[in-house]
CSV table of C-alpha atoms in Angstrom, one decimal:
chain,number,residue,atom,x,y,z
A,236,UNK,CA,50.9,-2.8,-36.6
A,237,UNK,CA,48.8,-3.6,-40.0
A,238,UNK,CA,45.3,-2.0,-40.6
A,239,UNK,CA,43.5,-4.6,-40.2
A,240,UNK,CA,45.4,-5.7,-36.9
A,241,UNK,CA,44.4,-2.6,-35.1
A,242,UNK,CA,40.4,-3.0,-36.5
A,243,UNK,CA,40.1,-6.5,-35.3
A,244,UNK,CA,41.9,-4.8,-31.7
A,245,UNK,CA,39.4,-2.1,-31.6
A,246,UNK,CA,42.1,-0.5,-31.6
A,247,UNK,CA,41.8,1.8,-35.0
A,248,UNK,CA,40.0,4.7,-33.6
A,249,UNK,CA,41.1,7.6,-31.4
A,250,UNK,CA,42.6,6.9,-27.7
A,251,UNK,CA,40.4,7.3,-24.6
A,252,UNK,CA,42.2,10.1,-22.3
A,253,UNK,CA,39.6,11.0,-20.2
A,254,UNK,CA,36.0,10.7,-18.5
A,255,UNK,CA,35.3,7.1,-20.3
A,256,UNK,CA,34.8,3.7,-19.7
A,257,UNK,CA,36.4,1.1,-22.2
A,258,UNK,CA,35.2,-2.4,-21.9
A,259,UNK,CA,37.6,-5.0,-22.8
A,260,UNK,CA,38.3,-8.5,-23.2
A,261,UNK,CA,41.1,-10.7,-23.3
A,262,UNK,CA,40.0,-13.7,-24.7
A,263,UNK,CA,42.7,-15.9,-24.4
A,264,UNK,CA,43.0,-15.7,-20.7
A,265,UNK,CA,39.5,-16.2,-20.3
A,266,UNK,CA,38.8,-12.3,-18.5
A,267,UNK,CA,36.8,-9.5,-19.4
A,268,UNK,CA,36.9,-6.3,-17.5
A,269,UNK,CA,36.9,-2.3,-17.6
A,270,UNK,CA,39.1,0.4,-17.5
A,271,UNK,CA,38.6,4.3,-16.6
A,272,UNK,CA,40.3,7.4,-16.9
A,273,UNK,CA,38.6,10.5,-15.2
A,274,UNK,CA,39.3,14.4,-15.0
A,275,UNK,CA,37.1,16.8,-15.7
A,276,UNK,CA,34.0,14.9,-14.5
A,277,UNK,CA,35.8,14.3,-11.4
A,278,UNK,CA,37.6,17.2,-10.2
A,279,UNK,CA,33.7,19.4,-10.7
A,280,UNK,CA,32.6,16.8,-7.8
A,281,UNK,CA,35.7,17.2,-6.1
A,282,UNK,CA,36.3,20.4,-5.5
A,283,UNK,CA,32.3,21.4,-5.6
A,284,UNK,CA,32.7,20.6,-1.5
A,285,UNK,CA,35.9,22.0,-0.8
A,286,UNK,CA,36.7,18.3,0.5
A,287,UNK,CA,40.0,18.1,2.8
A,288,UNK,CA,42.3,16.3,0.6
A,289,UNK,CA,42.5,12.9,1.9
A,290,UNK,CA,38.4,13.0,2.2
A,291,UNK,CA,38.9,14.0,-2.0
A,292,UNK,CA,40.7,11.3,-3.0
A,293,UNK,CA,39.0,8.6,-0.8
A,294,UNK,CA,35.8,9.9,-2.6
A,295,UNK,CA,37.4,10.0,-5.8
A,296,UNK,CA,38.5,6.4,-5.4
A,297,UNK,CA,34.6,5.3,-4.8
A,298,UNK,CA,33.9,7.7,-7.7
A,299,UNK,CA,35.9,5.3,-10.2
A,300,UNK,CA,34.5,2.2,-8.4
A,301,UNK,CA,31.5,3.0,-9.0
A,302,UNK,CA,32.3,3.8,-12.7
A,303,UNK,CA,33.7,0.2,-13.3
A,304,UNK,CA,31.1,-1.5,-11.6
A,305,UNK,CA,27.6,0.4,-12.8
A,306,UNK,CA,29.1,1.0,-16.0
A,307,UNK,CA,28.2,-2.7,-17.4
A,308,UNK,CA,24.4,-2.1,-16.8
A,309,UNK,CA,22.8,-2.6,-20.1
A,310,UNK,CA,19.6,-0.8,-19.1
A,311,UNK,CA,18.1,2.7,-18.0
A,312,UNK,CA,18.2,3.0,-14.2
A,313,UNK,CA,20.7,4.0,-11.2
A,314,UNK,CA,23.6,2.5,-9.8
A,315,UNK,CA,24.4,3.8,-6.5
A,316,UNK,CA,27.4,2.6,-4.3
A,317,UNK,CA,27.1,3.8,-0.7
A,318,UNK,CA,29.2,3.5,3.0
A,319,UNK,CA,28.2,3.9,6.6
A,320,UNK,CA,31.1,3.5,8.7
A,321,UNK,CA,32.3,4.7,11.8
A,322,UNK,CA,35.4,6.5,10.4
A,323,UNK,CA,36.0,9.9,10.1
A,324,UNK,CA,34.2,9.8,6.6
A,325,UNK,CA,31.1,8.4,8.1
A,326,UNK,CA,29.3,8.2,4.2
A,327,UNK,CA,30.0,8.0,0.3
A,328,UNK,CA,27.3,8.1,-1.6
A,329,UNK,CA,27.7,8.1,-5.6
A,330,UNK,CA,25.0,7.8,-8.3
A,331,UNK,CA,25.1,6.8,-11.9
A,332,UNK,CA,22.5,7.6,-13.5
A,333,UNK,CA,22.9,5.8,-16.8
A,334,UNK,CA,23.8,5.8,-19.1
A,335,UNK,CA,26.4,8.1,-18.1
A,336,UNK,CA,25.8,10.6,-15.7
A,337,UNK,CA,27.6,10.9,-12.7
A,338,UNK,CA,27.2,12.4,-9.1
A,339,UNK,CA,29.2,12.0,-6.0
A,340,UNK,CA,29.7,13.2,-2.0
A,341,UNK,CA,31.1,12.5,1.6
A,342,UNK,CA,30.1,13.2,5.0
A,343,UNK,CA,33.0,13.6,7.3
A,344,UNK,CA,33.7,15.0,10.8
A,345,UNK,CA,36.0,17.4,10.9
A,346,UNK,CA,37.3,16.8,14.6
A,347,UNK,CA,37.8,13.3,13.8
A,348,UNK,CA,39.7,14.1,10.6
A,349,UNK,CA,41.8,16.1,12.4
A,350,UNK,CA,43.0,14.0,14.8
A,351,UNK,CA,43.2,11.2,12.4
A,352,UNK,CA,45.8,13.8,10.6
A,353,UNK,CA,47.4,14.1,13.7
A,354,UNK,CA,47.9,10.5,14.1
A,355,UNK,CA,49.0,10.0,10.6
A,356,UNK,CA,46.0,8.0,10.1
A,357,UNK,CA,44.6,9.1,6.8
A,358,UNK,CA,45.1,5.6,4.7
A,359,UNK,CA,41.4,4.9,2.9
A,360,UNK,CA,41.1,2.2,5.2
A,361,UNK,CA,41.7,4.4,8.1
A,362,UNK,CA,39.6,7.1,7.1
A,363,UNK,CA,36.2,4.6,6.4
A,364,UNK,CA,36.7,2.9,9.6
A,365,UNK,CA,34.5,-0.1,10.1
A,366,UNK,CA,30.6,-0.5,8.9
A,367,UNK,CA,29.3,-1.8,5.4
A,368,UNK,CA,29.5,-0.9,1.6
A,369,UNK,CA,26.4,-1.6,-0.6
A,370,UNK,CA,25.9,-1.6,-4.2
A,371,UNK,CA,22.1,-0.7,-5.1
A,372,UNK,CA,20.8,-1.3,-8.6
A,373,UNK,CA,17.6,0.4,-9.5
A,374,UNK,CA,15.7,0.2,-12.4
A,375,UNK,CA,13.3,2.4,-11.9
A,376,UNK,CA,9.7,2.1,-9.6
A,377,UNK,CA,8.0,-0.7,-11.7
A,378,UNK,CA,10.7,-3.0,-10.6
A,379,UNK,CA,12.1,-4.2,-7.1
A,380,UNK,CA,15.9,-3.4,-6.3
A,381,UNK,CA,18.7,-5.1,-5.7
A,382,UNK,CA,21.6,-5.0,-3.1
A,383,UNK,CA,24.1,-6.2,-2.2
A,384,UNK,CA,26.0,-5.6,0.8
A,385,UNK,CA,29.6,-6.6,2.3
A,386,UNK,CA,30.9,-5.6,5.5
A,387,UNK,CA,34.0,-3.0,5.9
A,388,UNK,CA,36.1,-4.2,8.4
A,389,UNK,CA,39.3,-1.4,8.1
A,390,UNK,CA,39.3,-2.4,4.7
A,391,UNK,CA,40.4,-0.2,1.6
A,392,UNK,CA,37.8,0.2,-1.1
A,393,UNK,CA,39.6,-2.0,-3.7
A,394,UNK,CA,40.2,-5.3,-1.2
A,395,UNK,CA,36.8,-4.4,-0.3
A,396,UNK,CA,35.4,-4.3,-4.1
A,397,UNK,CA,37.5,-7.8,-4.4
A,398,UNK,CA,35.4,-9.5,-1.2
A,399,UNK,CA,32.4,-7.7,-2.8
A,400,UNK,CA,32.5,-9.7,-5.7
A,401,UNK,CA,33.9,-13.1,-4.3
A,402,UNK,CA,30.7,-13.1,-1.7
A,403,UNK,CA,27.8,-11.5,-3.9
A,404,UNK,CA,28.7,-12.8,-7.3
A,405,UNK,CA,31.5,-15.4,-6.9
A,406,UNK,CA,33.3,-14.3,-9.3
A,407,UNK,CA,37.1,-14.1,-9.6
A,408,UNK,CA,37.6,-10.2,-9.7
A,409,UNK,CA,40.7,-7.9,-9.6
A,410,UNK,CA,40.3,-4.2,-9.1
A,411,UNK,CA,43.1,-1.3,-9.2
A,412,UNK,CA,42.1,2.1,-8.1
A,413,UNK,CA,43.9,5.3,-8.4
A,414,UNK,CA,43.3,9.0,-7.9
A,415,UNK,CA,46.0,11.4,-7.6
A,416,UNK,CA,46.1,15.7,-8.7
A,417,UNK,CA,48.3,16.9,-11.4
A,418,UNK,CA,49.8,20.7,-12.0
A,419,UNK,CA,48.3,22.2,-15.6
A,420,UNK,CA,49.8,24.4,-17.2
A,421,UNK,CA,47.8,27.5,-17.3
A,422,UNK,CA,45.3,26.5,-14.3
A,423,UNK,CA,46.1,27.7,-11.0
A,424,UNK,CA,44.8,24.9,-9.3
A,425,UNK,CA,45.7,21.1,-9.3
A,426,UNK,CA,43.7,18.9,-11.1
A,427,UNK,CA,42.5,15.7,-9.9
A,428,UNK,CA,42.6,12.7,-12.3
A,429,UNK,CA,41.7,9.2,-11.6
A,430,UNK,CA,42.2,5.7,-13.4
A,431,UNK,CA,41.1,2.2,-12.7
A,432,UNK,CA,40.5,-0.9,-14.0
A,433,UNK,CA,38.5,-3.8,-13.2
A,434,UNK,CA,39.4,-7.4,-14.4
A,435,UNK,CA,36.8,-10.9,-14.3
A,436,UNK,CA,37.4,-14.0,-15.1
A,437,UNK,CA,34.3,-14.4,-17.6
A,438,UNK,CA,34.9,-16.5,-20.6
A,439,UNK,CA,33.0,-15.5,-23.7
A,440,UNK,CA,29.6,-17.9,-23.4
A,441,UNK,CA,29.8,-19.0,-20.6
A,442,UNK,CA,32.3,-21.9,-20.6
A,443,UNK,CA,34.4,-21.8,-17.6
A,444,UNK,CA,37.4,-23.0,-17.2
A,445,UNK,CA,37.6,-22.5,-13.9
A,446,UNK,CA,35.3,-23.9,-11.2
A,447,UNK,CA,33.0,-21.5,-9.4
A,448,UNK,CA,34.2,-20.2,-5.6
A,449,UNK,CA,33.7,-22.5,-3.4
A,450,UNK,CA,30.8,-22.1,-0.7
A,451,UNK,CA,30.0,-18.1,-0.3
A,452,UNK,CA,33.6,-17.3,-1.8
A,453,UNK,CA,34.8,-16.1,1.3
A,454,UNK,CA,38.5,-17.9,1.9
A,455,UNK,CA,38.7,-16.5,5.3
A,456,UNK,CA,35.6,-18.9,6.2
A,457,UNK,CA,36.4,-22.0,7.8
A,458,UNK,CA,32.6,-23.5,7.3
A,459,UNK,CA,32.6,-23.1,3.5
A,460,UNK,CA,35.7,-22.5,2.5
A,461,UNK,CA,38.0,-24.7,-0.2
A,462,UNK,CA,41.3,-25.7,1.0
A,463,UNK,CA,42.0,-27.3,-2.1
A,464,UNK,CA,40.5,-24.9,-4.1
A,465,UNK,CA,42.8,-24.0,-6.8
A,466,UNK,CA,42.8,-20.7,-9.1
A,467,UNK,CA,42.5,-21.2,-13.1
A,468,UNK,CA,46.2,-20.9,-14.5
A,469,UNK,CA,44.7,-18.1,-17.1
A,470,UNK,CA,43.0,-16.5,-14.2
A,471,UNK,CA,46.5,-16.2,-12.1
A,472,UNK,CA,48.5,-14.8,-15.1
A,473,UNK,CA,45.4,-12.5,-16.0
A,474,UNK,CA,45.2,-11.1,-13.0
A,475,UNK,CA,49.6,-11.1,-11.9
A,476,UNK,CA,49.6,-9.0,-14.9
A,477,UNK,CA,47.3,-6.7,-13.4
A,478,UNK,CA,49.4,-6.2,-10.4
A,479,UNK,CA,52.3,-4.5,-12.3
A,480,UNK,CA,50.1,-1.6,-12.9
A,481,UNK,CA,51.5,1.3,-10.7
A,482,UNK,CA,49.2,4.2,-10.0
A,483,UNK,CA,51.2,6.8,-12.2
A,484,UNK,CA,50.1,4.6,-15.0
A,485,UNK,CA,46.5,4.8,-14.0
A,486,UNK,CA,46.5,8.8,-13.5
A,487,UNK,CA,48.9,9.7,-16.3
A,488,UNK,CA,46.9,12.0,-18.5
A,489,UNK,CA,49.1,10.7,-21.6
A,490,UNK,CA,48.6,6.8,-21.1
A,491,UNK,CA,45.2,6.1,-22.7
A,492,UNK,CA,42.7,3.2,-21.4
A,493,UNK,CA,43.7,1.7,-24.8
A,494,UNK,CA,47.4,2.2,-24.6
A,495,UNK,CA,47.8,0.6,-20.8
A,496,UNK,CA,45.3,-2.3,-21.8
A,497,UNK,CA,47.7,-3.4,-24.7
A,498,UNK,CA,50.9,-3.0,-22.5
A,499,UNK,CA,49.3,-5.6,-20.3
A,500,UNK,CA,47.8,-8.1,-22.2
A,501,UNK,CA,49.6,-7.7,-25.8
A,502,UNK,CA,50.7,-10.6,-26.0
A,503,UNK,CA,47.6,-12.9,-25.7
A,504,UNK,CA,45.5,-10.4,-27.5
A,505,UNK,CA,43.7,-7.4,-25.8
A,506,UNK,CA,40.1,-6.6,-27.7
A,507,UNK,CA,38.7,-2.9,-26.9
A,508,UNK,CA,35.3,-2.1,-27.4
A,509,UNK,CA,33.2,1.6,-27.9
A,510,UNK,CA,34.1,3.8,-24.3
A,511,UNK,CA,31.5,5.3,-23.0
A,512,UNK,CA,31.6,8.7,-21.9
A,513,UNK,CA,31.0,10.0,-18.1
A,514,UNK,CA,29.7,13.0,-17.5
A,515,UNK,CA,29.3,14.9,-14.0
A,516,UNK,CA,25.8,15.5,-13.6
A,517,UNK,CA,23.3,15.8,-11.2
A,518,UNK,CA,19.7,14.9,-11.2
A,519,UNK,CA,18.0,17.2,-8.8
A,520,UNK,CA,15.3,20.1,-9.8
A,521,UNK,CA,12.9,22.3,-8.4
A,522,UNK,CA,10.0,20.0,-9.2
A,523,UNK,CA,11.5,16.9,-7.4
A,524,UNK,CA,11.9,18.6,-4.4
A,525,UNK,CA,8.7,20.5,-4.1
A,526,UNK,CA,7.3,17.0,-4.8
A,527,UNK,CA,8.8,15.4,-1.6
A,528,UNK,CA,8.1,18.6,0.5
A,529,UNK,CA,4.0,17.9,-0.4
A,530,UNK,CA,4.7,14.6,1.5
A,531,UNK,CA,5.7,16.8,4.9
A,532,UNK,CA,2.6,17.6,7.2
A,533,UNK,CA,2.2,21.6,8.1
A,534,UNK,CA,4.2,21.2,11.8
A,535,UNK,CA,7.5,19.9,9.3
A,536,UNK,CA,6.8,22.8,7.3
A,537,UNK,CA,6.6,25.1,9.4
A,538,UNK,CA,9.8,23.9,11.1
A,539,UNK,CA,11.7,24.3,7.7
A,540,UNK,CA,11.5,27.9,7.4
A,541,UNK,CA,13.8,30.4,7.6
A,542,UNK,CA,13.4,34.5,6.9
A,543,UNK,CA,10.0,33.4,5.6
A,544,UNK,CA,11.4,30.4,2.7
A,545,UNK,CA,12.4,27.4,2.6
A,546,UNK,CA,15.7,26.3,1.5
A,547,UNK,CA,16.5,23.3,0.3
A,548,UNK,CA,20.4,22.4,-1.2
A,549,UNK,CA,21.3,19.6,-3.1
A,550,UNK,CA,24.3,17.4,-1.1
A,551,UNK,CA,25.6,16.4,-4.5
A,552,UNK,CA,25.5,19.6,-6.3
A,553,UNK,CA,25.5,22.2,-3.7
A,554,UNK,CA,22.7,23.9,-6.2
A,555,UNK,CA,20.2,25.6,-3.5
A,556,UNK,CA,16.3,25.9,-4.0
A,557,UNK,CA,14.2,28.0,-2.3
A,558,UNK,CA,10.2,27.9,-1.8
A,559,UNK,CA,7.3,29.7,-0.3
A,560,UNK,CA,6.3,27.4,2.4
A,561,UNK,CA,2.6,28.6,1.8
A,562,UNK,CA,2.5,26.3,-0.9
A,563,UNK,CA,2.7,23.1,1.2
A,564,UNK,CA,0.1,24.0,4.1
A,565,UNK,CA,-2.7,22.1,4.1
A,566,UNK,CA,-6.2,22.8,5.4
């Protein structure tokens, strides 16, 4: 490949291995979309819990969902994605901070999990059970939030992102999640490593060549739906393409964002723009907390102590705090 071939791909810099986001664009099929590759970032969250494995990966998956979706905010604030379900992992919780900080956790019960492993029931879907999935932008307390919520219905988190997007945004969207561990040589442990990438059909300004979805873009509803609604022939080759990807491709620590992008979509011309970098990192301190512990009346207080402090640990980062409770009585 020429010089000026790989420039005008975005293709002449160095590859993106890991903890990054690469924004691409395939103009000639009309989609846009994101890829990740995660290890470092994610294994700290994952193992910060000592998460039974299937709980790991299931959070690891919402971990790189999360990174595809919040990812494309152009502004400073939080993206949060978040579950309540009644599965054994009752919650997910993860927050990115932008532009690039990232912090995850689950809340599972451990009886449930365990019969669920006795079952053989540990699929994603299986594990989150039925409840809802929302996606929560927040830019910060001048300005009002927005949500967006979809209902889980035994569901895994990438038919659930596709529904997401269909309903909320009606958008054509593909996602592919992966998140597997891998043996190191010269680390004891495994290491968890993730990929994913999310594909739109969003033609550069705004000309569509494809209809929007019809009624709330749910197919599956037979008040709104579109019998005759038929998908953009770019749109079905973009997105075929997209199925191919196996998850070894997605996890391999030696198949770049850059390099699986241009295996797909070579052929009509793949454009990759400046990753961004993830970092894990959480946004709790002392003063936040002993903030919101001013806002408990002296009876909480009082009920919060323990040997004469009160403690106070982060879910995310497991960090613990500890105060004088003296120094939130009030008169």
């Amino acid at each position: 490949m020429t010089e000026d071939f790989l420039k005008a791909a975005g293709l002449d810099r160095e590859e993106s291995l890991s903890d990054s986001v690469v924004p691409f664009a395939v103009e000639g099929l009309d989609v846009r979309g994101r890829s990740v590759k995660m290890d470092e970032a994610l294994h700290t969250i994952l193992t910060r819990h000592d998460y039974p494995t299937p709980v790991a990966r299931l959070l690891g998956e919402a971990i790189v969902l999360a990174s595809l979706v919040g990812s494309s905010l152009k502004f400073e604030g939080r993206f949060i994605l978040q579950t309540q379900t009644d599965g054994p992992v009752s919650m997910i919780v993860v927050d990115l901070q932008t532009p690039n900080g990232l912090r995850g956790y689950a809340r599972f019960d451990e009886v449930a999990l365990s019969e669920a492993a006795e079952k053989g029931a540990l699929s994603p879907e299986e594990l989150l059970g039925k409840g809802i999935l929302a996606m929560t932008i927040d830019q910060g307390e001048m300005t009002e939030r927005y949500q967006g919520i979809v209902q889980l219905d035994g569901d895994g988190l990438e038919d659930v992102a596709h529904r997401y997007f269909m309903q909320s945004e009606q958008i054509p969207t593909k996602v592919r999640l992966a998140v597997a561990q891998f043996s190191e040589k010269g680390k004891a442990a495994d290491q968890w490593r993730a990929g994913g990438i999310l594909l739109q059909h969003l033609p550069a300004h705004g000309e569509r060549a494809m209809a929007d979805l019809p009624g709330d873009g749910n197919f599956d509803n037979p008040e709104t739906a579109d019998t005759d609604f038929e998908p953009e022939n770019n749109w079905v080759e973009a997105s075929a393409l997209l199925e191919t990807v196996d998850d070894h491709e997605l996890v391999d620590p030696q198949v770049s964002s850059e390099r699986l992008l241009f295996r797909l979509y070579h052929e009509t011309g793949v454009r990759v723009f400046e990753p961004m970098v993830l970092e894990e990192k959480c946004g709790c301190n002392a003063d936040k907390i002993e903030a919101m512990l001013e806002q408990f009346s002296n009876e909480d207080i009082d009920s919060m102590v323990v040997d004469g402090d009160i403690e106070v640990v982060c879910e995310f980062c497991s960090t613990a705090y500890h105060f004088n409770p003296h120094l939130f009585l009030k008169d």
